Amino acid sequence: MDGTPLKEEDLKKVSTIVYKPNAKYAYSAGQAYSKFLLGLKDKKIIGRKCNKCGRVYVPPRMYCDDCFRPTDEWVEVRDEGIIETVVASFISWTRERIEKPEIVGVIRLFPSNDKDWVFPGLFHRICAEFEEVKNMSLFGKKVKAVWKDNREGSINDIECFKVIE
Amino acid sequence: MKSNLYFRRVAVIGAGLTLFRRRLLETPQELAWEASRKALDEAGLDLKDIDCVVIGSAPDAFDGVHMKGEYLAHGSGGIRRMVTRVFVGGATGVMVPITAWYHVASGLCQKVLAVAEEKMSPARPHPQSVFRYIWDPITEKPLNPNLIWIFAMEMHRYMYVNKISKEEIALVSVKNKRNALNNPYAQAAGNITVDDVLKSEILVWPVQLLDTSPVSDGAAAMVIVSEDIARRYTDTPVWIEGVGWALDNTEWTGRELTYPRYLEYAARMAYKMAAIERPSKEIDVIEPYDPFDYKELHHIEGLMIAKRGEAPKLLKEGVFDIDGDIPSSPSGGLLGVGNPIAAAGLMKTISIYWQLKGTAGKMQVKKPVHTGLAQAWGDLMQASTVIVMRN
């Protein structure tokens, strides 16, 4: 069996079957995410707390993974936190090159502290420049959510997280 | 001390690989057949001797065929036999021999054909776009993520906490692509420098093109049998002495990414079974999973072969070179050989098997080897599988 290294003319020889499955999904947000999404509409970040281990789940969960019991109460965490990690994407989800990099990362929300192995965390956009990602100055910085004016109960109700100090 | 598990000894007696390439013209079934046929030939068995078949393939979406286990069954010799398909994302490749191991160890089967196949290149516009559906549909997918984001986030956190530079990480890519020059199946072998890595296209900073493994097609297969069969067919069986696997939760946004805790769980399970107390002293050769260069270092730490944050230092000292104390990815790994996901993990297991059998040819490490380890990892920084073998 021979390999087939890519050549320009080879690409023309390939016949591609274009097929679009007419399949759409209507996901159920469930009890926890529904409350979370409604909270975003009111500029609130809602989590769920397990009183046995003390863990706060953001995004919320109706059960605690570790204790395997129901979580006990709704808690509101702050829309502020610390940048855990941040990256700059120069490609789209279809791997096309994009000019202005998209900056995303994980924010460890307050209340939490830097020794926590598990914490309330959100994956979101971060309003920053590529240089700050590259020189790693964003790590450990305090950030706050920038809320959109028209909120509809979606993770996109937050525009991004912005460095505040 | 060995744990008090009661099971039959299990050996590997044959293995086969196809070329790893982008856009192979063979179908997934033809690839699976070719690897299976080679494995049976090496073992000296025929398909009629096989009782059970284990098939591994990561997500269906790459090949563009749903229910891949059923689809691959006839190419893998699975017709009118017990067939199982396993998949735990990128960790699948090592889950395949583990599953074959417990088929035999339990006494259920005597001779198992374990096959892994992946064909990533059919996906358009790019295989990574099928990973859009790995993200949480409510809280993550609306942000239009691409797959490399999560690895870049983990890599950057690993670099930040342990104060590791991109230059130190790039050395993994340099080493593995150089090792792959000795591997006749390799797709992306080459003599490159750290500078080449740092100058390659930026995908998602800090991940650049040469920090990653390529899009590949390929298949791998192994024949895994009970002790009495192994003794009958070969003088040089390689024993599966320890296996381990573990998952963490999908809430990767709510946990520390610096250290792969789930891998430590999996490794402890495998070490206990194989009676390994000091992994860095007792393991001679390793194949940690390296779809990205930082991942090999991350995994060496999770396997407790280096202390947290110290894998780059040992790499620079040459410990993991092909003539070093603990050669790592002597096959060339995913960075050098290619990354047809499930097949890549099984390729790593096969590489260790050939090292221990002494038939790795130009890939054979310089020092004598007795104990080897292969590992795979996948999903949302979540799943890990470990296998320990001895000759």
Coordinates of C-alpha atoms in Angstrom, one line a residue:
Chain A
M1 CA 0.0 0.0 0.0
D2 CA 1.4 3.4 -1.0
G3 CA 0.8 6.6 0.7
T4 CA -0.7 9.5 -1.2
P5 CA 1.1 12.7 -0.5
L6 CA -0.9 15.8 -1.3
K7 CA -0.3 17.3 -4.7
E8 CA -2.2 20.1 -6.4
E9 CA -3.4 18.0 -9.2
D10 CA -4.4 15.2 -6.8
L11 CA -6.8 17.6 -5.2
K12 CA -8.6 18.1 -8.5
K13 CA -8.9 14.4 -9.1
V14 CA -10.8 13.8 -5.8
S15 CA -14.5 13.8 -6.1
T16 CA -16.1 15.3 -3.0
I17 CA -19.6 14.3 -2.0
V18 CA -21.3 17.4 -0.6
Y19 CA -23.9 16.4 1.8
K20 CA -25.8 18.4 4.3
P21 CA -27.7 16.4 6.8
N22 CA -30.9 18.2 7.7
A23 CA -30.4 17.4 11.3
K24 CA -31.0 20.0 14.0
Y25 CA -30.8 19.7 17.7
A26 CA -33.0 21.3 20.3
Y27 CA -31.0 20.8 23.5
S28 CA -32.7 20.8 26.9
A29 CA -30.9 23.1 29.3
G30 CA -32.2 21.3 32.3
Q31 CA -32.9 22.7 35.8
A32 CA -29.4 24.0 36.5
Y33 CA -28.5 25.6 33.2
S34 CA -32.0 27.1 32.9
K35 CA -31.6 29.0 36.1
F36 CA -28.1 29.9 35.1
L37 CA -29.2 31.3 31.7
L38 CA -32.1 33.3 33.4
G39 CA -29.5 34.7 35.8
L40 CA -27.3 35.9 33.0
K41 CA -30.3 37.9 31.7
D42 CA -30.3 39.8 35.1
K43 CA -26.5 40.2 35.0
K44 CA -26.1 37.5 37.6
I45 CA -23.8 34.4 37.6
I46 CA -25.6 31.6 39.4
G47 CA -24.0 28.5 40.8
R48 CA -25.0 25.5 42.8
K49 CA -23.3 24.6 46.1
C50 CA -22.8 21.1 47.6
N51 CA -22.9 21.6 51.4
K52 CA -21.1 18.3 52.0
C53 CA -17.8 19.1 50.2
G54 CA -18.4 22.8 49.9
R55 CA -17.8 22.9 46.2
V56 CA -19.5 25.6 44.1
Y57 CA -20.4 24.6 40.6
V58 CA -20.4 27.3 38.0
P59 CA -22.0 26.5 35.5
P60 CA -24.3 24.9 38.0
R61 CA -25.1 21.2 38.5
M62 CA -28.0 19.6 40.3
Y63 CA -25.7 16.9 41.6
C64 CA -22.2 16.8 43.1
D65 CA -19.9 14.7 41.0
D66 CA -17.7 13.6 43.9
C67 CA -20.3 13.2 46.7
F68 CA -22.8 11.8 44.2
R69 CA -25.7 13.5 46.0
P70 CA -27.9 16.4 45.1
T71 CA -26.3 19.9 45.4
D72 CA -28.1 21.9 48.1
E73 CA -28.5 25.5 47.3
W74 CA -28.3 28.2 44.6
V75 CA -25.5 30.7 45.1
E76 CA -24.7 33.8 43.3
V77 CA -21.0 34.3 42.6
R78 CA -19.4 37.6 41.6
D79 CA -19.0 38.5 37.9
E80 CA -15.3 39.1 38.7
G81 CA -12.4 36.6 38.9
I82 CA -8.9 35.8 38.0
I83 CA -7.6 34.7 34.6
E84 CA -6.5 31.1 34.9
T85 CA -5.4 30.7 31.3
V86 CA -5.7 32.7 28.1
V87 CA -5.0 32.0 24.4
A88 CA -5.2 33.8 21.1
S89 CA -6.8 32.0 18.2
F90 CA -5.7 32.9 14.7
I91 CA -7.9 30.2 13.1
S92 CA -11.7 29.9 12.9
W93 CA -13.5 26.7 13.9
T94 CA -13.2 25.6 10.3
R95 CA -9.5 26.3 10.4
E96 CA -9.6 29.3 8.2
R97 CA -7.0 32.0 8.9
I98 CA -8.5 35.0 10.7
E99 CA -6.8 38.4 10.8
K100 CA -7.6 39.7 14.2
P101 CA -7.0 36.9 16.8
E102 CA -9.8 35.9 19.1
I103 CA -8.8 35.9 22.7
V104 CA -10.4 33.4 25.0
G105 CA -9.6 31.8 28.3
V106 CA -10.8 30.5 31.6
I107 CA -11.8 32.7 34.5
R108 CA -11.8 31.5 38.1
L109 CA -14.7 33.4 39.6
F110 CA -14.8 34.9 43.1
P111 CA -15.3 33.7 45.8
S112 CA -12.5 31.2 45.4
N113 CA -8.8 31.2 46.1
D114 CA -5.7 30.3 44.2
K115 CA -5.1 27.1 46.1
D116 CA -8.4 25.6 44.9
W117 CA -8.1 22.6 42.7
V118 CA -11.7 22.8 41.7
F119 CA -13.5 26.2 41.5
P120 CA -16.3 28.0 39.9
G121 CA -14.9 28.6 36.4
L122 CA -16.1 30.1 33.2
F123 CA -14.8 29.7 29.7
H124 CA -15.2 33.0 27.8
R125 CA -13.8 35.7 25.6
I126 CA -11.3 38.1 27.2
C127 CA -11.0 41.7 25.9
A128 CA -7.3 42.0 25.5
E129 CA -4.5 42.3 22.9
F130 CA -2.4 39.5 21.4
E131 CA 0.8 41.0 22.9
E132 CA -0.6 40.6 26.4
V133 CA -1.4 37.0 25.7
K134 CA 2.1 36.4 24.3
N135 CA 4.0 38.0 27.1
M136 CA 1.8 36.2 29.7
S137 CA 1.0 39.4 31.6
L138 CA -2.7 38.5 31.7
F139 CA -2.2 35.5 33.9
G140 CA -3.4 36.1 37.4
K141 CA -5.0 39.5 36.4
K142 CA -8.4 40.4 37.9
V143 CA -11.2 40.6 35.4
K144 CA -14.9 41.7 35.3
A145 CA -17.7 40.7 33.0
V146 CA -18.7 43.2 30.3
W147 CA -22.5 42.7 30.0
K148 CA -24.4 43.3 26.8
D149 CA -27.3 45.7 26.8
N150 CA -29.7 43.4 25.1
R151 CA -29.6 40.1 27.1
E152 CA -31.6 37.1 26.1
G153 CA -30.5 34.4 28.5
S154 CA -27.4 33.1 26.7
I155 CA -23.7 32.7 27.5
N156 CA -23.3 35.4 24.9
D157 CA -25.0 37.9 27.2
I158 CA -21.5 38.5 28.5
E159 CA -19.5 40.3 25.8
C160 CA -16.2 39.4 27.3
F161 CA -14.2 39.7 30.5
K162 CA -12.1 42.8 30.9
V163 CA -9.1 43.4 33.0
I164 CA -9.9 45.7 35.9
E165 CA -6.6 45.9 37.8
Chain B
M1 CA 4.5 -6.2 45.9
K2 CA 2.0 -7.5 43.4
S3 CA -1.6 -6.8 44.2
N4 CA -3.8 -9.8 45.0
L5 CA -5.7 -9.6 41.7
Y6 CA -6.5 -13.1 40.4
F7 CA -6.3 -13.4 36.6
R8 CA -4.7 -15.3 33.8
R9 CA -1.5 -13.9 32.3
V10 CA -2.0 -12.2 28.9
A11 CA 0.6 -11.8 26.1
V12 CA 1.0 -10.0 22.9
I13 CA 2.2 -12.2 20.0
G14 CA 1.7 -10.2 16.9
A15 CA 1.1 -6.7 15.6
G16 CA 0.6 -4.9 12.3
L17 CA 0.4 -1.3 11.1
T18 CA -0.5 0.5 7.9
L19 CA 1.3 3.5 6.7
F20 CA 0.1 6.7 8.5
R21 CA -0.6 9.3 5.8
R22 CA -3.0 12.1 4.9
R23 CA -5.7 11.0 2.4
L24 CA -4.9 7.3 2.0
L25 CA -7.0 6.0 -0.9
E26 CA -8.0 2.8 1.0
T27 CA -11.4 2.7 2.8
P28 CA -11.5 2.5 6.6
Q29 CA -12.4 -1.2 6.2
E30 CA -9.5 -1.9 3.9
L31 CA -7.1 -0.2 6.3
A32 CA -8.4 -2.3 9.2
W33 CA -8.1 -5.4 7.1
E34 CA -4.5 -4.7 6.2
A35 CA -3.4 -4.0 9.8
S36 CA -5.3 -7.1 11.0
R37 CA -3.8 -9.4 8.3
K38 CA -0.3 -8.2 9.2
A39 CA -0.9 -8.8 12.9
L40 CA -2.2 -12.3 12.3
D41 CA 0.8 -13.1 10.0
E42 CA 3.2 -11.9 12.7
A43 CA 1.4 -14.1 15.3
G44 CA 1.3 -17.1 13.0
L45 CA -2.4 -17.4 13.4
D46 CA -5.3 -17.3 11.0
L47 CA -8.7 -15.6 11.4
K48 CA -10.4 -19.0 12.1
D49 CA -8.2 -19.2 15.3
I50 CA -9.5 -15.9 16.7
D51 CA -12.4 -16.0 19.3
C52 CA -13.0 -12.3 20.0
V53 CA -12.5 -9.0 18.2
V54 CA -12.1 -5.6 19.9
I55 CA -12.5 -2.6 17.6
G56 CA -11.4 0.9 18.6
S57 CA -12.2 4.1 16.8
A58 CA -12.5 7.5 18.4
P59 CA -15.4 9.7 17.2
D60 CA -17.4 8.4 14.3
A61 CA -17.4 11.8 12.8
F62 CA -13.9 11.7 11.3
D63 CA -14.5 8.8 8.9
G64 CA -18.0 10.3 8.2
V65 CA -19.6 6.9 9.0
H66 CA -21.8 6.4 12.0
M67 CA -21.7 3.2 14.1
K68 CA -18.1 2.6 13.2
G69 CA -17.8 -0.6 15.2
E70 CA -20.4 -2.4 13.0
Y71 CA -19.0 -0.8 9.9
L72 CA -15.4 -1.9 10.5
A73 CA -16.4 -5.4 11.8
H74 CA -15.8 -7.3 8.6
G75 CA -12.5 -5.6 7.8
S76 CA -11.4 -6.5 11.3
G77 CA -12.4 -10.1 11.2
G78 CA -15.4 -9.6 13.4
I79 CA -18.0 -11.6 11.4
R80 CA -19.8 -14.3 13.4
R81 CA -17.6 -13.6 16.4
M82 CA -17.8 -11.7 19.7
V83 CA -17.2 -8.1 18.8
T84 CA -16.8 -5.1 21.1
R85 CA -16.1 -1.6 20.1
V86 CA -14.6 0.8 22.6
F87 CA -14.1 4.5 22.4
V88 CA -12.9 7.1 24.9
G89 CA -11.8 9.8 22.5
G90 CA -8.0 10.1 22.1
A91 CA -7.5 7.5 24.9
T92 CA -9.1 4.8 22.7
G93 CA -5.9 3.5 21.2
V94 CA -4.7 2.1 24.5
M95 CA -8.2 1.2 25.7
V96 CA -8.3 -1.3 22.8
P97 CA -5.4 -3.5 24.2
I98 CA -6.7 -3.0 27.7
T99 CA -10.1 -4.3 26.6
A100 CA -8.5 -7.2 24.8
W101 CA -6.5 -7.8 28.0
Y102 CA -9.6 -8.2 30.2
H103 CA -11.3 -10.4 27.6
V104 CA -8.4 -12.8 28.0
A105 CA -7.5 -12.3 31.7
S106 CA -11.1 -13.1 32.7
G107 CA -11.0 -16.4 30.9
L108 CA -13.7 -15.3 28.4
C109 CA -11.5 -15.6 25.3
Q110 CA -8.2 -17.2 24.4
K111 CA -7.2 -15.3 21.3
V112 CA -8.3 -11.7 20.6
L113 CA -7.7 -9.6 17.6
A114 CA -7.5 -5.9 18.7
V115 CA -7.9 -3.4 15.9
A116 CA -7.9 0.4 15.8
E117 CA -8.7 2.6 12.8
E118 CA -9.1 6.2 12.1
K119 CA -9.4 8.1 8.8
M120 CA -9.4 11.8 9.6
S121 CA -8.9 13.3 6.2
P122 CA -12.4 12.8 4.7
A123 CA -13.8 15.6 6.9
R124 CA -14.4 18.9 5.2
P125 CA -13.5 21.7 5.5
H126 CA -11.2 20.4 8.3
P127 CA -11.4 17.5 10.7
Q128 CA -11.2 19.8 13.7
S129 CA -14.6 21.2 12.8
V130 CA -16.3 18.0 13.7
F131 CA -15.1 18.6 17.2
R132 CA -17.6 21.5 17.5
Y133 CA -19.9 18.9 19.0
I134 CA -17.5 17.9 21.8
W135 CA -18.2 21.2 23.6
D136 CA -21.1 21.8 25.9
P137 CA -24.0 22.8 23.7
I138 CA -25.4 25.5 26.1
T139 CA -22.4 27.1 27.8
E140 CA -19.5 26.6 25.3
K141 CA -20.7 26.0 21.7
P142 CA -22.3 29.5 21.4
L143 CA -18.7 30.9 21.7
N144 CA -17.8 29.3 18.4
P145 CA -14.8 27.3 19.8
N146 CA -12.4 25.3 17.8
L147 CA -10.7 22.2 19.2
I148 CA -7.2 23.6 19.5
W149 CA -8.4 26.2 22.0
I150 CA -8.6 23.7 24.8
F151 CA -5.1 22.4 24.3
A152 CA -3.7 25.9 23.9
M153 CA -5.4 26.8 27.2
E154 CA -3.9 23.8 29.0
M155 CA -0.5 24.4 27.4
H156 CA -0.4 28.0 28.4
R157 CA -1.5 27.2 32.0
Y158 CA 1.2 24.5 32.2
M159 CA 3.8 27.0 30.9
Y160 CA 2.7 29.7 33.3
V161 CA 2.6 27.7 36.5
N162 CA 5.8 25.8 35.9
K163 CA 7.7 28.7 34.2
I164 CA 8.4 26.7 31.0
S165 CA 9.3 28.4 27.8
K166 CA 8.2 27.6 24.3
E167 CA 11.8 26.7 23.4
E168 CA 11.8 24.0 26.0
I169 CA 8.6 22.6 24.8
A170 CA 9.6 22.7 21.1
L171 CA 12.4 20.2 21.9
V172 CA 9.8 17.5 22.1
S173 CA 8.7 18.1 18.5
V174 CA 12.4 18.1 17.4
K175 CA 13.1 14.8 19.2
N176 CA 10.0 13.0 18.0
K177 CA 10.2 14.0 14.4
R178 CA 13.8 13.0 14.4
N179 CA 13.0 9.6 16.0
A180 CA 10.3 9.1 13.3
L181 CA 13.1 9.1 10.6
N182 CA 13.7 5.5 11.8
N183 CA 10.0 4.6 11.4
P184 CA 9.0 3.1 8.1
Y185 CA 5.3 4.0 8.7
A186 CA 5.8 7.6 9.6
Q187 CA 4.1 10.6 7.9
A188 CA 5.8 13.6 9.4
A189 CA 9.4 12.6 10.1
G190 CA 12.1 15.2 9.7
N191 CA 15.2 16.9 11.0
I192 CA 13.8 20.2 12.3
T193 CA 15.1 22.7 14.8
V194 CA 13.6 24.6 17.7
D195 CA 13.7 27.6 15.5
D196 CA 11.6 25.9 12.8
V197 CA 8.9 25.2 15.4
L198 CA 9.0 28.8 16.7
K199 CA 8.7 30.2 13.2
S200 CA 5.9 27.9 12.1
E201 CA 2.3 29.2 11.6
I202 CA 0.6 30.4 14.8
L203 CA -2.7 28.4 15.1
V204 CA -3.9 29.3 18.6
W205 CA -1.1 30.9 20.6
P206 CA 0.9 29.3 22.2
V207 CA 0.2 26.4 19.8
Q208 CA 2.0 26.7 16.4
L209 CA 1.8 24.3 13.4
L210 CA 4.9 22.3 14.4
D211 CA 3.7 21.9 17.9
T212 CA 0.9 19.7 16.7
S213 CA 0.6 16.3 15.0
P214 CA -0.8 16.1 11.5
V215 CA -4.1 15.0 10.1
S216 CA -3.7 11.3 9.3
D217 CA -5.3 8.1 8.2
G218 CA -4.2 4.7 9.4
A219 CA -4.9 1.5 11.2
A220 CA -3.2 -0.7 13.7
A221 CA -3.8 -4.2 15.1
M222 CA -2.5 -6.6 17.7
V223 CA -3.0 -10.3 18.6
I224 CA -3.5 -10.7 22.3
V225 CA -3.7 -14.2 23.8
S226 CA -3.6 -16.3 26.9
E227 CA -0.4 -17.7 28.4
D228 CA -0.7 -21.3 27.0
I229 CA -1.4 -20.1 23.5
A230 CA 1.5 -17.6 23.7
R231 CA 3.9 -20.4 24.7
R232 CA 2.7 -22.5 21.8
Y233 CA 3.1 -19.9 19.2
T234 CA 6.2 -17.9 20.2
D235 CA 9.4 -18.0 22.3
T236 CA 9.3 -14.3 22.8
P237 CA 5.9 -13.3 24.1
V238 CA 5.5 -9.8 25.6
W239 CA 3.3 -9.8 28.7
I240 CA 0.7 -7.2 29.6
E241 CA 1.5 -6.7 33.2
G242 CA -0.5 -3.7 34.2
V243 CA -3.4 -1.7 32.9
G244 CA -5.1 1.4 34.2
W245 CA -7.7 3.9 33.0
A246 CA -9.6 6.9 34.5
L247 CA -11.8 9.8 33.6
D248 CA -12.1 13.2 35.0
N249 CA -15.2 15.3 34.7
T250 CA -16.1 17.4 31.6
E251 CA -16.0 20.5 33.7
W252 CA -12.5 21.4 32.6
T253 CA -13.2 25.1 33.3
G254 CA -13.6 24.4 37.0
R255 CA -10.4 22.5 37.6
E256 CA -6.6 23.1 37.6
L257 CA -5.2 22.3 34.2
T258 CA -1.5 22.3 35.1
Y259 CA -1.4 18.6 36.1
P260 CA -3.3 15.6 34.6
R261 CA -4.7 14.2 37.9
Y262 CA -6.8 11.6 36.0
L263 CA -3.6 10.2 34.4
E264 CA -2.0 9.8 37.8
Y265 CA -5.0 7.7 38.9
A266 CA -4.7 5.5 35.8
A267 CA -1.0 5.2 36.2
R268 CA -1.2 4.2 39.9
M269 CA -3.7 1.5 38.9
A270 CA -1.3 0.1 36.2
Y271 CA 1.8 0.4 38.5
K272 CA 0.1 -1.4 41.3
M273 CA -0.9 -4.3 39.1
A274 CA 2.6 -4.5 37.6
A275 CA 4.3 -4.1 41.0
I276 CA 6.1 -0.9 40.0
E277 CA 7.0 1.2 43.0
R278 CA 9.4 3.7 41.5
P279 CA 8.3 4.3 37.9
S280 CA 11.4 6.5 36.9
K281 CA 13.8 3.7 38.0
E282 CA 11.8 0.6 36.9
I283 CA 10.5 1.6 33.5
D284 CA 13.0 1.3 30.6
V285 CA 11.1 2.8 27.6
I286 CA 7.9 4.9 27.3
E287 CA 5.5 6.0 24.7
P288 CA 3.5 8.8 26.3
Y289 CA 0.7 10.3 24.1
D290 CA 2.0 13.4 22.2
P291 CA -0.7 14.9 19.9
F292 CA 0.9 18.2 21.0
D293 CA 4.5 18.6 22.1
Y294 CA 3.7 20.0 25.6
K295 CA 1.5 16.9 26.1
E296 CA 4.4 14.5 26.2
L297 CA 5.9 16.5 29.0
H298 CA 2.6 16.9 30.8
H299 CA 2.1 13.1 30.6
I300 CA 5.6 12.2 31.7
E301 CA 4.8 14.2 34.9
G302 CA 1.3 12.6 35.2
L303 CA 3.0 9.2 34.9
M304 CA 5.2 10.2 37.8
I305 CA 8.3 9.6 35.8
A306 CA 9.3 13.2 36.4
K307 CA 8.3 15.5 39.2
R308 CA 5.7 18.2 38.5
G309 CA 7.3 20.9 36.2
E310 CA 10.5 19.0 35.8
A311 CA 10.0 17.0 32.6
P312 CA 11.4 19.8 30.4
K313 CA 14.7 19.8 32.5
L314 CA 15.1 16.1 32.1
L315 CA 14.3 16.4 28.3
K316 CA 17.0 19.0 27.9
E317 CA 19.5 16.7 29.7
G318 CA 18.8 14.0 27.1
V319 CA 17.0 11.5 29.5
F320 CA 14.2 11.0 27.0
D321 CA 16.4 10.7 23.9
I322 CA 16.6 7.4 22.0
D323 CA 19.9 6.7 23.6
G324 CA 18.9 8.2 27.0
D325 CA 18.0 6.7 30.3
I326 CA 14.3 6.5 29.6
P327 CA 13.8 6.8 25.8
S328 CA 10.4 8.5 25.2
S329 CA 8.5 8.1 21.9
P330 CA 11.3 6.2 20.1
S331 CA 8.7 5.5 17.4
G332 CA 8.4 9.2 16.7
G333 CA 5.1 9.5 18.4
L334 CA 2.1 11.2 17.0
L335 CA 4.2 14.3 16.2
G336 CA 6.4 12.2 14.0
V337 CA 4.4 9.2 12.8
G338 CA 1.0 10.9 12.5
N339 CA -2.2 11.0 14.4
P340 CA -5.1 8.8 13.2
I341 CA -6.5 9.0 16.7
A342 CA -7.4 5.5 17.8
A343 CA -4.8 3.9 15.6
A344 CA -2.1 6.3 17.0
G345 CA -2.6 5.0 20.5
L346 CA -2.4 1.4 19.4
M347 CA 0.6 2.3 17.3
K348 CA 2.3 3.5 20.6
T349 CA 1.4 0.2 22.3
I350 CA 2.7 -1.7 19.3
S351 CA 5.9 0.3 19.4
I352 CA 6.5 -0.8 23.0
Y353 CA 5.7 -4.4 22.1
W354 CA 8.3 -4.3 19.3
Q355 CA 10.9 -2.7 21.6
L356 CA 10.4 -5.4 24.2
K357 CA 10.4 -8.2 21.6
G358 CA 13.6 -6.7 20.1
T359 CA 12.2 -6.3 16.6
A360 CA 11.8 -2.6 16.4
G361 CA 14.5 -2.5 13.7
K362 CA 16.0 1.0 13.3
M363 CA 13.6 2.3 16.0
Q364 CA 15.2 -0.1 18.6
V365 CA 16.5 1.9 21.6
K366 CA 20.2 1.5 22.4
K367 CA 19.9 0.1 25.9
P368 CA 18.4 -3.3 26.8
V369 CA 14.8 -3.0 27.7
H370 CA 12.6 -5.1 30.0
T371 CA 9.7 -3.0 31.0
G372 CA 7.8 -0.5 28.8
L373 CA 4.8 1.7 29.0
A374 CA 2.3 3.2 26.5
Q375 CA -0.3 5.8 27.3
A376 CA -3.1 7.7 25.6
W377 CA -5.3 10.6 26.5
G378 CA -8.3 12.3 25.1
D379 CA -11.6 14.2 25.3
L380 CA -11.9 17.5 27.1
M381 CA -8.6 16.9 29.0
Q382 CA -10.4 14.1 30.7
A383 CA -9.6 10.5 29.8
S384 CA -6.4 8.5 30.2
T385 CA -5.4 5.0 29.6
V386 CA -2.1 3.3 30.6
I387 CA -0.6 -0.1 29.7
V388 CA 2.6 -1.6 31.1
M389 CA 4.3 -4.5 29.4
R390 CA 7.3 -6.8 30.1
N391 CA 9.3 -9.3 28.1

